[in-house]
PDB file of C-alpha atoms in Angstrom:
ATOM      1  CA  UNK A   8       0.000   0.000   0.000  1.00 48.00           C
ATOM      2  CA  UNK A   9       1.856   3.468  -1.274  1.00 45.00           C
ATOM      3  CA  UNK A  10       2.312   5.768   1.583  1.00 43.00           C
ATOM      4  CA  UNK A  11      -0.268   8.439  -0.076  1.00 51.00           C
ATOM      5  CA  UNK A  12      -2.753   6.072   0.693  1.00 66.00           C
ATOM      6  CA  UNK A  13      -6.047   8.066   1.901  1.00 91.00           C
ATOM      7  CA  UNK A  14      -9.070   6.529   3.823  1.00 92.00           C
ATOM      8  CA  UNK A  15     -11.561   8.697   1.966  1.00 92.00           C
ATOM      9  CA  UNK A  16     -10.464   7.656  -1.629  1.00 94.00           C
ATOM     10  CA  UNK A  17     -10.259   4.169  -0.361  1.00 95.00           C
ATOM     11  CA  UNK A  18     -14.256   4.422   0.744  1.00 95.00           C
ATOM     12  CA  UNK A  19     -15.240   6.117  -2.696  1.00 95.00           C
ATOM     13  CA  UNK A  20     -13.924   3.528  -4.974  1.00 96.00           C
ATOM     14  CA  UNK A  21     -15.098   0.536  -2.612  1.00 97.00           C
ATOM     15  CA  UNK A  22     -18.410   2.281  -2.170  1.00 97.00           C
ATOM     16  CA  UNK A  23     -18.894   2.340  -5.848  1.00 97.00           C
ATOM     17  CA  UNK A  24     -17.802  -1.274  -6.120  1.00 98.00           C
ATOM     18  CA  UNK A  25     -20.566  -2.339  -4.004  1.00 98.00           C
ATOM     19  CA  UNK A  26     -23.327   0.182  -5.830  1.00 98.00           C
ATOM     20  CA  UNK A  27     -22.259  -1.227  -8.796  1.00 98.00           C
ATOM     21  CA  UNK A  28     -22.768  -4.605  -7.797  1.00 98.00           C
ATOM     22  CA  UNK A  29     -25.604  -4.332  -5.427  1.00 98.00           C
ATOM     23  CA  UNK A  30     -27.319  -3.051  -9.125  1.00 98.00           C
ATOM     24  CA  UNK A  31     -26.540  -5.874 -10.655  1.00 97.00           C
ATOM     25  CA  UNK A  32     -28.037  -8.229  -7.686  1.00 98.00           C
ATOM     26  CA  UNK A  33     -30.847  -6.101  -6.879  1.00 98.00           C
ATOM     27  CA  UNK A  34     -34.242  -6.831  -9.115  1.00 98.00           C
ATOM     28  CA  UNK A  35     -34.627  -4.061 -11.887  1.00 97.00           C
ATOM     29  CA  UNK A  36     -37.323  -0.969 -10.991  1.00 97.00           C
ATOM     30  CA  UNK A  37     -38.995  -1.597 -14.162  1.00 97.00           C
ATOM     31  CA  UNK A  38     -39.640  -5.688 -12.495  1.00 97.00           C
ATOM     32  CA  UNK A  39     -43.355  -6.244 -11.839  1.00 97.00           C
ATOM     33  CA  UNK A  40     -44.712  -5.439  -8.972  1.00 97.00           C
ATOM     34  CA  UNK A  41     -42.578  -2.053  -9.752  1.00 97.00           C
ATOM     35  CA  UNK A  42     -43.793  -0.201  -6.747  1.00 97.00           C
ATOM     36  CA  UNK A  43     -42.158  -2.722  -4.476  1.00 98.00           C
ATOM     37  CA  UNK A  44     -38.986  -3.120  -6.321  1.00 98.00           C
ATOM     38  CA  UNK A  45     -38.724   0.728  -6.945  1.00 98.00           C
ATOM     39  CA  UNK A  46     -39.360   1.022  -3.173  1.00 98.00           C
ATOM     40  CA  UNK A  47     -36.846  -1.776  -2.649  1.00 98.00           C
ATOM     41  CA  UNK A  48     -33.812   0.217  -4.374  1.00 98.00           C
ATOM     42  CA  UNK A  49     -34.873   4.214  -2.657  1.00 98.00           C
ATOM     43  CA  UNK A  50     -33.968   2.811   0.323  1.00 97.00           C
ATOM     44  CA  UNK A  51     -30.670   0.931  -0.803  1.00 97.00           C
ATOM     45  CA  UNK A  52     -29.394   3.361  -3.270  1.00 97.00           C
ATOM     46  CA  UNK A  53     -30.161   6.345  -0.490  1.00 94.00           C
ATOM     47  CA  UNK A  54     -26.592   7.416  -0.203  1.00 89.00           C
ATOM     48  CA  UNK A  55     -25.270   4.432   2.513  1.00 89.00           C
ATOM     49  CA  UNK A  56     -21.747   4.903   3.520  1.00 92.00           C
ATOM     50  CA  UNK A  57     -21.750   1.091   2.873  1.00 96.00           C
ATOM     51  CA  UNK A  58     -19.618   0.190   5.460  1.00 96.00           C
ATOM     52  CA  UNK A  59     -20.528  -3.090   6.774  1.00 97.00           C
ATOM     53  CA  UNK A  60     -19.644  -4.592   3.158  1.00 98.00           C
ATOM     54  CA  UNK A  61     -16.511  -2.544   2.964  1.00 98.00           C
ATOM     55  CA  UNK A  62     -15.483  -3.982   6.151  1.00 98.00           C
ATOM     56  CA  UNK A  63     -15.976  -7.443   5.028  1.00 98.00           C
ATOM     57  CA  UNK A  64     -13.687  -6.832   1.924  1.00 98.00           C
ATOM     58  CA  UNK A  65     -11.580  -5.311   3.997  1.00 98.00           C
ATOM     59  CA  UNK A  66     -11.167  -8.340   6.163  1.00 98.00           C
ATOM     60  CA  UNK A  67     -11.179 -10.381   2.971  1.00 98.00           C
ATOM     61  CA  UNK A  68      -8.077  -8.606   1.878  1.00 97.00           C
ATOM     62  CA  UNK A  69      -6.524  -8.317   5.570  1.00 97.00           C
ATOM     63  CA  UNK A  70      -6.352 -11.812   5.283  1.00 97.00           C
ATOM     64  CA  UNK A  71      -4.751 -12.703   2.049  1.00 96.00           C
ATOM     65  CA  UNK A  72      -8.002 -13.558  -0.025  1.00 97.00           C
ATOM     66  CA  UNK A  73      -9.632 -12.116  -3.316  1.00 96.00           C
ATOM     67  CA  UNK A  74     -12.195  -9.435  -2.233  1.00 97.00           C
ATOM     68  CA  UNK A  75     -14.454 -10.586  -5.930  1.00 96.00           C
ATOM     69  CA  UNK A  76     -15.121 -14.021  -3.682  1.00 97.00           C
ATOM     70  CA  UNK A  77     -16.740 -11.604  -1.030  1.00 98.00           C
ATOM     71  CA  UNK A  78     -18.775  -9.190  -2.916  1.00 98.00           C
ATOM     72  CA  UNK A  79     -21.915 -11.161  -3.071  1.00 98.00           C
ATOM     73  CA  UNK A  80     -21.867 -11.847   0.354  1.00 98.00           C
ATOM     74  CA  UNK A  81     -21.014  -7.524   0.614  1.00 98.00           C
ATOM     75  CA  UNK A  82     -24.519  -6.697  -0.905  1.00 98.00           C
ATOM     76  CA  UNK A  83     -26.263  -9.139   1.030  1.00 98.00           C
ATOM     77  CA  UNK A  84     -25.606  -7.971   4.072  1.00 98.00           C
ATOM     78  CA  UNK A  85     -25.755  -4.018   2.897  1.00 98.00           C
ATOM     79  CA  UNK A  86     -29.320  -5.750   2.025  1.00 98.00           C
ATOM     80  CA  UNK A  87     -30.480  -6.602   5.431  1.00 98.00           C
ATOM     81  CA  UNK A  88     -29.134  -3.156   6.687  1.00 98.00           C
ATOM     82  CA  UNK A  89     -31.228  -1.610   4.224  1.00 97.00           C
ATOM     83  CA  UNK A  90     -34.363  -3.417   5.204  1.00 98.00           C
ATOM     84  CA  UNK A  91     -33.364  -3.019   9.131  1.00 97.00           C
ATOM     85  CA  UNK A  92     -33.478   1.180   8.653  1.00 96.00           C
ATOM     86  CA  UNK A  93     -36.812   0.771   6.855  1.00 97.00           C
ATOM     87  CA  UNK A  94     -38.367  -0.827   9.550  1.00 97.00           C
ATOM     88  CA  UNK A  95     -36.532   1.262  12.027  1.00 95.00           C
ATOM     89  CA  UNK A  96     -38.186   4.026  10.438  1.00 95.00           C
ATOM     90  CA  UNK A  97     -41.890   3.311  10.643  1.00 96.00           C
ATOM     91  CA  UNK A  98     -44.082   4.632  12.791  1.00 95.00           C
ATOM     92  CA  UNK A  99     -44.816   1.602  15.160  1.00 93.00           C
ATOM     93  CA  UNK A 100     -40.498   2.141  16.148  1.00 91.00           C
ATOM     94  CA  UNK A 101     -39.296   5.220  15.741  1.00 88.00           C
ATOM     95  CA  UNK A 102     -41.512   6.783  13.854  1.00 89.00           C
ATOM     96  CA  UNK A 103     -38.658   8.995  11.825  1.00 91.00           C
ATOM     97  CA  UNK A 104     -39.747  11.111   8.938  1.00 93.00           C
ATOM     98  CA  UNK A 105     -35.692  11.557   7.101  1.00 91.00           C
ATOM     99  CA  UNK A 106     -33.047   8.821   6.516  1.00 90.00           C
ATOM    100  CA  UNK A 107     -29.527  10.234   5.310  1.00 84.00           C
ATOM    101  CA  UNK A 108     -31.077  13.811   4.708  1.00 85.00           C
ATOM    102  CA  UNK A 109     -34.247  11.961   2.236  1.00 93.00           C
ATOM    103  CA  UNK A 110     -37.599  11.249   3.245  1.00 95.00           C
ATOM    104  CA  UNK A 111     -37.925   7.887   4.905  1.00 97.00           C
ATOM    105  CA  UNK A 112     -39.425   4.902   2.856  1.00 97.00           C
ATOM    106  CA  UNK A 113     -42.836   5.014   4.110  1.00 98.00           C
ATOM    107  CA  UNK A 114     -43.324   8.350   3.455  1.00 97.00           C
ATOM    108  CA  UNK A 115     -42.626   8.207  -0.327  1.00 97.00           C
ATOM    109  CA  UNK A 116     -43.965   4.847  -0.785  1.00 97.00           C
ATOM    110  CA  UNK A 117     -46.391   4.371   2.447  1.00 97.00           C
ATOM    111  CA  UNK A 118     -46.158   1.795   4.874  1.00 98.00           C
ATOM    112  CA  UNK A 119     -47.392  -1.417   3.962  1.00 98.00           C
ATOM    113  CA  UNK A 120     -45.288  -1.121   0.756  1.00 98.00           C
ATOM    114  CA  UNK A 121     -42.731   0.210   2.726  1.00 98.00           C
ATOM    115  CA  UNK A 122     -42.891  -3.087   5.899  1.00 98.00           C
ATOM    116  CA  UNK A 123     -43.065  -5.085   2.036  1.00 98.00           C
ATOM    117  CA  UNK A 124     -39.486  -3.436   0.855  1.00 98.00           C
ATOM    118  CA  UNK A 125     -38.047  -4.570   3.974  1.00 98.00           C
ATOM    119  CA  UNK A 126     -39.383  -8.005   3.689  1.00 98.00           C
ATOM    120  CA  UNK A 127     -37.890  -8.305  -0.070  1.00 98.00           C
ATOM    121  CA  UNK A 128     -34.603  -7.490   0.737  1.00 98.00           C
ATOM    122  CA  UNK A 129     -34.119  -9.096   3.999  1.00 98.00           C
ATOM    123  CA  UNK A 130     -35.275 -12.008   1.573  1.00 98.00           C
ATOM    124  CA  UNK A 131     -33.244 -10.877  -1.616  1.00 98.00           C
ATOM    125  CA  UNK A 132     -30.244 -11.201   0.820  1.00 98.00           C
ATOM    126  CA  UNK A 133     -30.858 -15.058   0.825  1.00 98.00           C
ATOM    127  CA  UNK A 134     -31.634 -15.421  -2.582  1.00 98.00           C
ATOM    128  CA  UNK A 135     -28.343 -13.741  -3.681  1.00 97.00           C
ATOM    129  CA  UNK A 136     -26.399 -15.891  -1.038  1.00 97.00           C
ATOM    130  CA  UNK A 137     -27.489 -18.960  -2.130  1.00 96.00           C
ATOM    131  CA  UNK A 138     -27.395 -18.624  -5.905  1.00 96.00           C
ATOM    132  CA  UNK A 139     -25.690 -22.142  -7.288  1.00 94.00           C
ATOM    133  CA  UNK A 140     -23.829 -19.600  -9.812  1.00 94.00           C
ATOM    134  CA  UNK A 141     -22.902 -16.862  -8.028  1.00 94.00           C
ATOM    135  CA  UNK A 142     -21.662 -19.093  -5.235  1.00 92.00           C
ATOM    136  CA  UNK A 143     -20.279 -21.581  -7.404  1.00 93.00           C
ATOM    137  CA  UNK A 144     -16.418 -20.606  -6.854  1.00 91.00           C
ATOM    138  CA  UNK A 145     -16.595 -20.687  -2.731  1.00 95.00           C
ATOM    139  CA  UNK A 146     -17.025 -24.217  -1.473  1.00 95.00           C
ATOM    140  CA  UNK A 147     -20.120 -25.595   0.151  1.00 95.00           C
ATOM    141  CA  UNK A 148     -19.667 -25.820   3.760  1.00 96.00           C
ATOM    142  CA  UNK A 149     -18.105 -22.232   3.963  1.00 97.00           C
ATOM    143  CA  UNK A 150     -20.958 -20.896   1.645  1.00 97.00           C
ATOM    144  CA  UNK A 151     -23.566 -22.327   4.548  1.00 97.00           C
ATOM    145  CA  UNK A 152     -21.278 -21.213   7.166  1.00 97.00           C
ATOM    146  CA  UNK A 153     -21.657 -17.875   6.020  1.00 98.00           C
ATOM    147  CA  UNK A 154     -25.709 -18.023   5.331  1.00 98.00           C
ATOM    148  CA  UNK A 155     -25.581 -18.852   9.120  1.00 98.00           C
ATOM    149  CA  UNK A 156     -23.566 -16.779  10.349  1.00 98.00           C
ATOM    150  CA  UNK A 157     -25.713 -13.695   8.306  1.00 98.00           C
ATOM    151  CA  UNK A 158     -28.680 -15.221   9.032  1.00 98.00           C
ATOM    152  CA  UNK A 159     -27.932 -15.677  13.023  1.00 98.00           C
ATOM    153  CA  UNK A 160     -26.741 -11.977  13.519  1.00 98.00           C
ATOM    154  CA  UNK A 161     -29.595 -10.614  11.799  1.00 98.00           C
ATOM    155  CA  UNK A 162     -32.631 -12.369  13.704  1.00 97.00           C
ATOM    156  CA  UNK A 163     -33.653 -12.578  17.059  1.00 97.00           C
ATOM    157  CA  UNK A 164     -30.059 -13.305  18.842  1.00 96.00           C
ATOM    158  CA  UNK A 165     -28.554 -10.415  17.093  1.00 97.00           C
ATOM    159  CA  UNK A 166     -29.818  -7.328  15.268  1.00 97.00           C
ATOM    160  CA  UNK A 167     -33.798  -7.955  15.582  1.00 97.00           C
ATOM    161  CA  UNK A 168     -32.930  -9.039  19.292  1.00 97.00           C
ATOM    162  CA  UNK A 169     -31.213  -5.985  20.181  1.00 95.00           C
ATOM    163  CA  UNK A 170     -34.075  -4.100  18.531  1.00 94.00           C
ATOM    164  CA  UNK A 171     -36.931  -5.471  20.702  1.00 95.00           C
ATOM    165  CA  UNK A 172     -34.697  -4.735  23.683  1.00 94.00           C
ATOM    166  CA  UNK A 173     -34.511  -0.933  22.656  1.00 91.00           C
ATOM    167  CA  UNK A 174     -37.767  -0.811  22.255  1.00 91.00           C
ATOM    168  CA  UNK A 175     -38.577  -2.288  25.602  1.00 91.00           C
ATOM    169  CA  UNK A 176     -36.042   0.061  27.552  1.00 89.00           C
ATOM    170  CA  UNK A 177     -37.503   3.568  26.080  1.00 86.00           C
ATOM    171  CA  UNK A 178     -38.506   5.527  28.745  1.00 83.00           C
ATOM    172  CA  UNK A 179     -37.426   3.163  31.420  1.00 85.00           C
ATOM    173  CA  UNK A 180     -34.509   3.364  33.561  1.00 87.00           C
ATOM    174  CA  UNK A 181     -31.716   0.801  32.741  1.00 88.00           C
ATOM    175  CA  UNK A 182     -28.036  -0.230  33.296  1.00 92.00           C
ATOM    176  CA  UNK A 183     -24.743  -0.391  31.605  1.00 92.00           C
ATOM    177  CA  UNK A 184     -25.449  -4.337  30.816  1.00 93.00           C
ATOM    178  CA  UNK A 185     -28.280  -3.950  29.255  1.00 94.00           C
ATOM    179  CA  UNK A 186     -27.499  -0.952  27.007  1.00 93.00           C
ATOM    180  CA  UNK A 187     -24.206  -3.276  26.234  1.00 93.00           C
ATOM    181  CA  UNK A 188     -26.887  -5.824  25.082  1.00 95.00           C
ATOM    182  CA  UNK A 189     -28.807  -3.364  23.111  1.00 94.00           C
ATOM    183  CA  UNK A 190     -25.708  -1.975  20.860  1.00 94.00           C
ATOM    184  CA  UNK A 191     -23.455  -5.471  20.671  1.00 95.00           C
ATOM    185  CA  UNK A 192     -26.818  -6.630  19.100  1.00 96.00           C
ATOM    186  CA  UNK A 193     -28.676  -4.043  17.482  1.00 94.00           C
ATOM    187  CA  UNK A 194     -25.694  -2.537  15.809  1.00 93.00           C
ATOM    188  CA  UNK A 195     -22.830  -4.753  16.377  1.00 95.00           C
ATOM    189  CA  UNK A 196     -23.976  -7.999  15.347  1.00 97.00           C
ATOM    190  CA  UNK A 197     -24.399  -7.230  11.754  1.00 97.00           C
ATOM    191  CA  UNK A 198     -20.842  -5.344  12.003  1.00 97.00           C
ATOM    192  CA  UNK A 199     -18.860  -8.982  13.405  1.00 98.00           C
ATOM    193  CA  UNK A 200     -20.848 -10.633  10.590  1.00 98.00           C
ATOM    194  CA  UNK A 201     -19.317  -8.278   8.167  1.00 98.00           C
ATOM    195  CA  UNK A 202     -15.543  -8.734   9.542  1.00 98.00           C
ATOM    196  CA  UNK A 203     -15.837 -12.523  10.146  1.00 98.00           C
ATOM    197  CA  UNK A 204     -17.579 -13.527   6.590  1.00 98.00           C
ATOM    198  CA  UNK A 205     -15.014 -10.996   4.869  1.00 98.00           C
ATOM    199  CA  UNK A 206     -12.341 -13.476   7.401  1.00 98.00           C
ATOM    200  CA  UNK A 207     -13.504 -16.588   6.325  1.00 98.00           C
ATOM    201  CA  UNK A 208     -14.147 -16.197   2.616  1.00 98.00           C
ATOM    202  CA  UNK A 209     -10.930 -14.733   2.476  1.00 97.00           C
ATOM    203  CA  UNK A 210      -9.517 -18.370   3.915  1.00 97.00           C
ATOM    204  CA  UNK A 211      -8.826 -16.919   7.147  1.00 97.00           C
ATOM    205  CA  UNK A 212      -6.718 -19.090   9.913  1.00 97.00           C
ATOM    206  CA  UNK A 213      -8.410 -19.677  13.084  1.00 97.00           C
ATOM    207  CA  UNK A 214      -6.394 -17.316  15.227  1.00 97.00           C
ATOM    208  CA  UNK A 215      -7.282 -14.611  12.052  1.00 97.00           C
ATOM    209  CA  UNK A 216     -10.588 -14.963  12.511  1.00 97.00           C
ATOM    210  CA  UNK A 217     -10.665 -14.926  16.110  1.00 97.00           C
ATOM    211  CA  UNK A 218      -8.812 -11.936  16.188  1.00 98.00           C
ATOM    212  CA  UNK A 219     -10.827  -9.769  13.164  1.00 98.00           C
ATOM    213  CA  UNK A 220     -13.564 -10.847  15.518  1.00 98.00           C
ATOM    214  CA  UNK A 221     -12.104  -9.136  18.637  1.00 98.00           C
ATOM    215  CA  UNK A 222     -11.585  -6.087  16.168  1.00 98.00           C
ATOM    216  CA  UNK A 223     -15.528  -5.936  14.978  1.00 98.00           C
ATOM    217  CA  UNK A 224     -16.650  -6.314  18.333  1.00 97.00           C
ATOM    218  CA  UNK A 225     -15.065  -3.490  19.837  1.00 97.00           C
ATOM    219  CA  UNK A 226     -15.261  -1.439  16.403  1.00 96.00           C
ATOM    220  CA  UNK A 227     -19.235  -2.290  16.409  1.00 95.00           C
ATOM    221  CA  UNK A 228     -19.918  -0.580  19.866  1.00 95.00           C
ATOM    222  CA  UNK A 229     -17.601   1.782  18.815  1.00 94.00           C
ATOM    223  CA  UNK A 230     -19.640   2.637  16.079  1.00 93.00           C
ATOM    224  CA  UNK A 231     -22.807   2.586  18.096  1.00 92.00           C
ATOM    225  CA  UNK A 232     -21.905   5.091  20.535  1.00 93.00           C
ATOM    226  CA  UNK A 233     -20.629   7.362  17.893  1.00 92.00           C
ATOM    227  CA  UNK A 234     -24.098   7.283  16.773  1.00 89.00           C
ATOM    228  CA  UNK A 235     -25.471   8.104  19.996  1.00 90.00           C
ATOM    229  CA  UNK A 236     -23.188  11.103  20.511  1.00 92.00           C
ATOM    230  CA  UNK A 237     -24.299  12.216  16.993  1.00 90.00           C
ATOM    231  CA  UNK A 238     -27.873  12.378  17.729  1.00 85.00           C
ATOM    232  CA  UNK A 239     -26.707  15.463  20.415  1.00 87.00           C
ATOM    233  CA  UNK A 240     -23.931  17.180  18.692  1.00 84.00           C
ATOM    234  CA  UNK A 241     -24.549  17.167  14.864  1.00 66.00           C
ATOM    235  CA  UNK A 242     -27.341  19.248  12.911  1.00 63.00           C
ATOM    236  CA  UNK A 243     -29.658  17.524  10.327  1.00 51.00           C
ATOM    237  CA  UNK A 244     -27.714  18.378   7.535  1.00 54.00           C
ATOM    238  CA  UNK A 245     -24.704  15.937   8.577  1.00 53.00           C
ATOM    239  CA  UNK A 246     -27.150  13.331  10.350  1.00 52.00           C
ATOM    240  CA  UNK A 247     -29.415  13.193   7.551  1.00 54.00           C
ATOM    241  CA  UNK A 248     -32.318  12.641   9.780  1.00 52.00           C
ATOM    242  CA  UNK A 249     -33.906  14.581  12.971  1.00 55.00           C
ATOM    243  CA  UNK A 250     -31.985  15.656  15.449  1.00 56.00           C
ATOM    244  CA  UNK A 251     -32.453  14.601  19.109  1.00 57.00           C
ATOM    245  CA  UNK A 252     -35.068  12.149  18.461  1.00 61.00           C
ATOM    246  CA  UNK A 253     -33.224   9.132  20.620  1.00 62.00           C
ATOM    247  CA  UNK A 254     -33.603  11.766  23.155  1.00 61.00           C
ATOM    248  CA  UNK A 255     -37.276  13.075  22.555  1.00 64.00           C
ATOM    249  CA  UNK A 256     -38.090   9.252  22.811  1.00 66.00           C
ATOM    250  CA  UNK A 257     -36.573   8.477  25.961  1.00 67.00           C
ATOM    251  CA  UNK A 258     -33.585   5.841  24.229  1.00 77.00           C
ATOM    252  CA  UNK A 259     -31.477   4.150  26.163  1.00 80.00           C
ATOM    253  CA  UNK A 260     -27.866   5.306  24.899  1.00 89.00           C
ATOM    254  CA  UNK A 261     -24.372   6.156  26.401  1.00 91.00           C
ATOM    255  CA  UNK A 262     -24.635   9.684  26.562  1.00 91.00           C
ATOM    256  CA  UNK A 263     -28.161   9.298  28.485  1.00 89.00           C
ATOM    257  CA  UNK A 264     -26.279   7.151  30.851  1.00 90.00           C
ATOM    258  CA  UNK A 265     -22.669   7.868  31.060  1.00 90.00           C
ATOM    259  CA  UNK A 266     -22.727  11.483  30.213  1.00 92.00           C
ATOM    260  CA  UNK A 267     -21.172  12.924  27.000  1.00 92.00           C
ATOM    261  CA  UNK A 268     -17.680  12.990  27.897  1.00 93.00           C
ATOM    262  CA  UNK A 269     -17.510   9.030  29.501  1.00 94.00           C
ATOM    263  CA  UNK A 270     -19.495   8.072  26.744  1.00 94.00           C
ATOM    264  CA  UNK A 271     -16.568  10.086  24.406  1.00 94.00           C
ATOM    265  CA  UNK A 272     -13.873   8.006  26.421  1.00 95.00           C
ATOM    266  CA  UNK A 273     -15.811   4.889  26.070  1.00 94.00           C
ATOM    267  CA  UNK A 274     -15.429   5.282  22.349  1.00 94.00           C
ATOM    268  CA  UNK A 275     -12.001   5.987  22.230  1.00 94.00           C
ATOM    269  CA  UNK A 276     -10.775   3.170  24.518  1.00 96.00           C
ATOM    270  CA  UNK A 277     -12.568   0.869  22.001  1.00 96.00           C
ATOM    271  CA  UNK A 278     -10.426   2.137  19.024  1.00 95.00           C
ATOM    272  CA  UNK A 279      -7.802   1.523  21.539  1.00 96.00           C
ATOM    273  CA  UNK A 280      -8.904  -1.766  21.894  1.00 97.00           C
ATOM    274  CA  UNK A 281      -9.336  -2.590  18.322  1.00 97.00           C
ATOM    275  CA  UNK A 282      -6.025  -1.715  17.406  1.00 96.00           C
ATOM    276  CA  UNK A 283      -4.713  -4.023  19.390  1.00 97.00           C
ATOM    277  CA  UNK A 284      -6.712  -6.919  17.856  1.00 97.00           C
ATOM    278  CA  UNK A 285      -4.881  -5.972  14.518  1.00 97.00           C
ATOM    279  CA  UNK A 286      -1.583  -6.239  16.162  1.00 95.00           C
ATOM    280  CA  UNK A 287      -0.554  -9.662  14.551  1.00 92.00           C
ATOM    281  CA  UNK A 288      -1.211  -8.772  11.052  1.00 95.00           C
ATOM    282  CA  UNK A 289       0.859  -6.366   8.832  1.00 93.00           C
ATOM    283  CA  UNK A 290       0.328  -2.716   8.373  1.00 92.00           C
ATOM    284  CA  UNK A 291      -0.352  -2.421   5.182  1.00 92.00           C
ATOM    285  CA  UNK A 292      -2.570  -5.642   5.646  1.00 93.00           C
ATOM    286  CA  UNK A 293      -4.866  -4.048   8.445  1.00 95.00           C
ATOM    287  CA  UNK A 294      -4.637  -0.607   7.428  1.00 95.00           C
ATOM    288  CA  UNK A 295      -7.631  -0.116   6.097  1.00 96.00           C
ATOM    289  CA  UNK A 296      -9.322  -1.923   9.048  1.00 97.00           C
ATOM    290  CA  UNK A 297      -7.519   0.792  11.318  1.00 96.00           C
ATOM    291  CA  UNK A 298      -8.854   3.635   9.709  1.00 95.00           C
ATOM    292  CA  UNK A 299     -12.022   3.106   9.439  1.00 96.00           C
ATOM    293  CA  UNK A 300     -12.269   2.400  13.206  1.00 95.00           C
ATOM    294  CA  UNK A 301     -10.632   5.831  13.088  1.00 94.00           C
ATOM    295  CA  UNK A 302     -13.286   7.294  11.053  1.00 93.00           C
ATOM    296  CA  UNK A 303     -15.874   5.696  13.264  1.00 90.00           C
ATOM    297  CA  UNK A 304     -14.907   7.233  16.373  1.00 89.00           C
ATOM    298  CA  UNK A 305     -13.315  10.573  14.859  1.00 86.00           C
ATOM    299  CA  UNK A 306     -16.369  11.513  12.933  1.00 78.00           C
ATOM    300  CA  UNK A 307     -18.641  12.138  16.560  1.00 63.00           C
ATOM    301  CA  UNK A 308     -15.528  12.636  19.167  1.00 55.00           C
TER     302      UNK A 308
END
């Protein structure tokens, strides 16, 4: 990796990879039922900074493998991220009116076609995974060890799990295990999916996967509490969606708990601590891993 190397180019051209492919996976707007499909691609072409699938092909890479092998597996999971902020946004959660500075899904498209988009892709995601051709090249076992793995962090032991727990803890009073619970699940499980299938298609070793795990775990609440700290320091324009609500709603974040400036530290001894999970691989191997656990914390703190 040349020494000019910059994080933000690095995000641009594998943001457009993924667009590019997630295109080509995703069923065409002109598909019957249109309105669906049309629906389908607002939310995933909504200006994403995609980076659950550029961590897994930057764990594909860290590890010696071919990131073309992971791309499928990229959009699927950018797929059930997509579907999770649609649902997020309806009324009966949290009821939000912008997503990245646009309107929110169900208020272009209403909200049964809306619940519908979310449904498709969550299902698309499947569909693209287990394609005989697509998957063809990656051998069988790891091909269902990552449909578990995706499917396992997204249900109801990882990302739908840590929803229902958020939900339950608005407005209630609640401790530092439980709001642990919430982010490692809500947010973070998708985020260790993305690291450990980018690990393992890439033909990971056992003590590389273990490790790139440590990494995504501490980069996922990492990324979380950024988030949180967002929702009281940034305007709309660079949040792309109202301001305060998690507050307004009674959410159960660090900042609510903690206080700003522990929940600030909290974030910053996580970068510490992923850092240190990178420590047996190369620089220029983990590099971009490193930075964008940077850009996680350093965009909020």
């Amino acid at each position: 990796m040349s020494e000019d190397w910059q994080l933000q180019s690095y995000l641009q051209e594998r943001v457009q990879l993924v667009d590019s492919a997630l295109d080509r996976y995703l069923p065409a707007s002109a598909l019957l039922p249109e309105a669906l499909h049309q629906s389908m691609r607002y939310s995933v072409f909504a200006g994403g900074k995609r980076i659950r699938p550029i961590l897994m092909l930057a764990a594909c890479e860290a590890v010696g493998g071919d990131i073309k092998t992971a791309l499928p597996a990229a959009c699927a999971i950018e797929m059930i991220h997509s579907y999770s902020l649609i649902h997020d946004d309806l009324p009966a959660m949290d009821d939000d009116d912008f997503r990245r500075g646009s309107p929110t899904n169900h208020k272009v498209y209403g909200e049964a076609t809306a619940i519908l988009a979310g449904d498709g892709l969550l299902t698309e995601a499947f569909i693209l995974l287990s394609d005989p051709e697509i998957s063809k090249d990656v051998p069988a076992d790891c091909s269902r060890e990552v449909i578990h793995l995706l499917a396992k962090s997204a249900g109801s032991r990882g990302m739908v799990g840590g929803q229902v727990v958020d939900m339950e803890a608005e407005q209630q009073p609640i401790d530092l295990p439980t709001l642990e619970y919430i982010h490692t699940h809500k947010t973070g499980a998708l985020i260790v999916a993305a690291v450990e299938i980018g690990a393992l298609l890439g033909g990971a070793t056992e003590q590389q996967r273990q490790s790139l795990c440590r990494y995504a775990e501490a980069a996922g609440l990492a990324f979380q509490i950024a988030d949180d700290i967002l929702d009281i320091v940034a305007d709309q324009s660079q949040l792309g969606k109202d301001v305060g609500s998690d507050q307004e709603r009674g959410k159960a974040t660090y900042p609510a708990l903690l206080g700003l400036s522990e929940a600030r530290s909290r974030a910053h001894e996580l970068r510490r601590m992923a850092f240190s999970s990178l420590a047996d691989f190369s620089a220029d191997d983990c590099r971009p891993l490193r930075e964008i656990a940077d850009y996680i914390v350093n965009r909020s703190c």
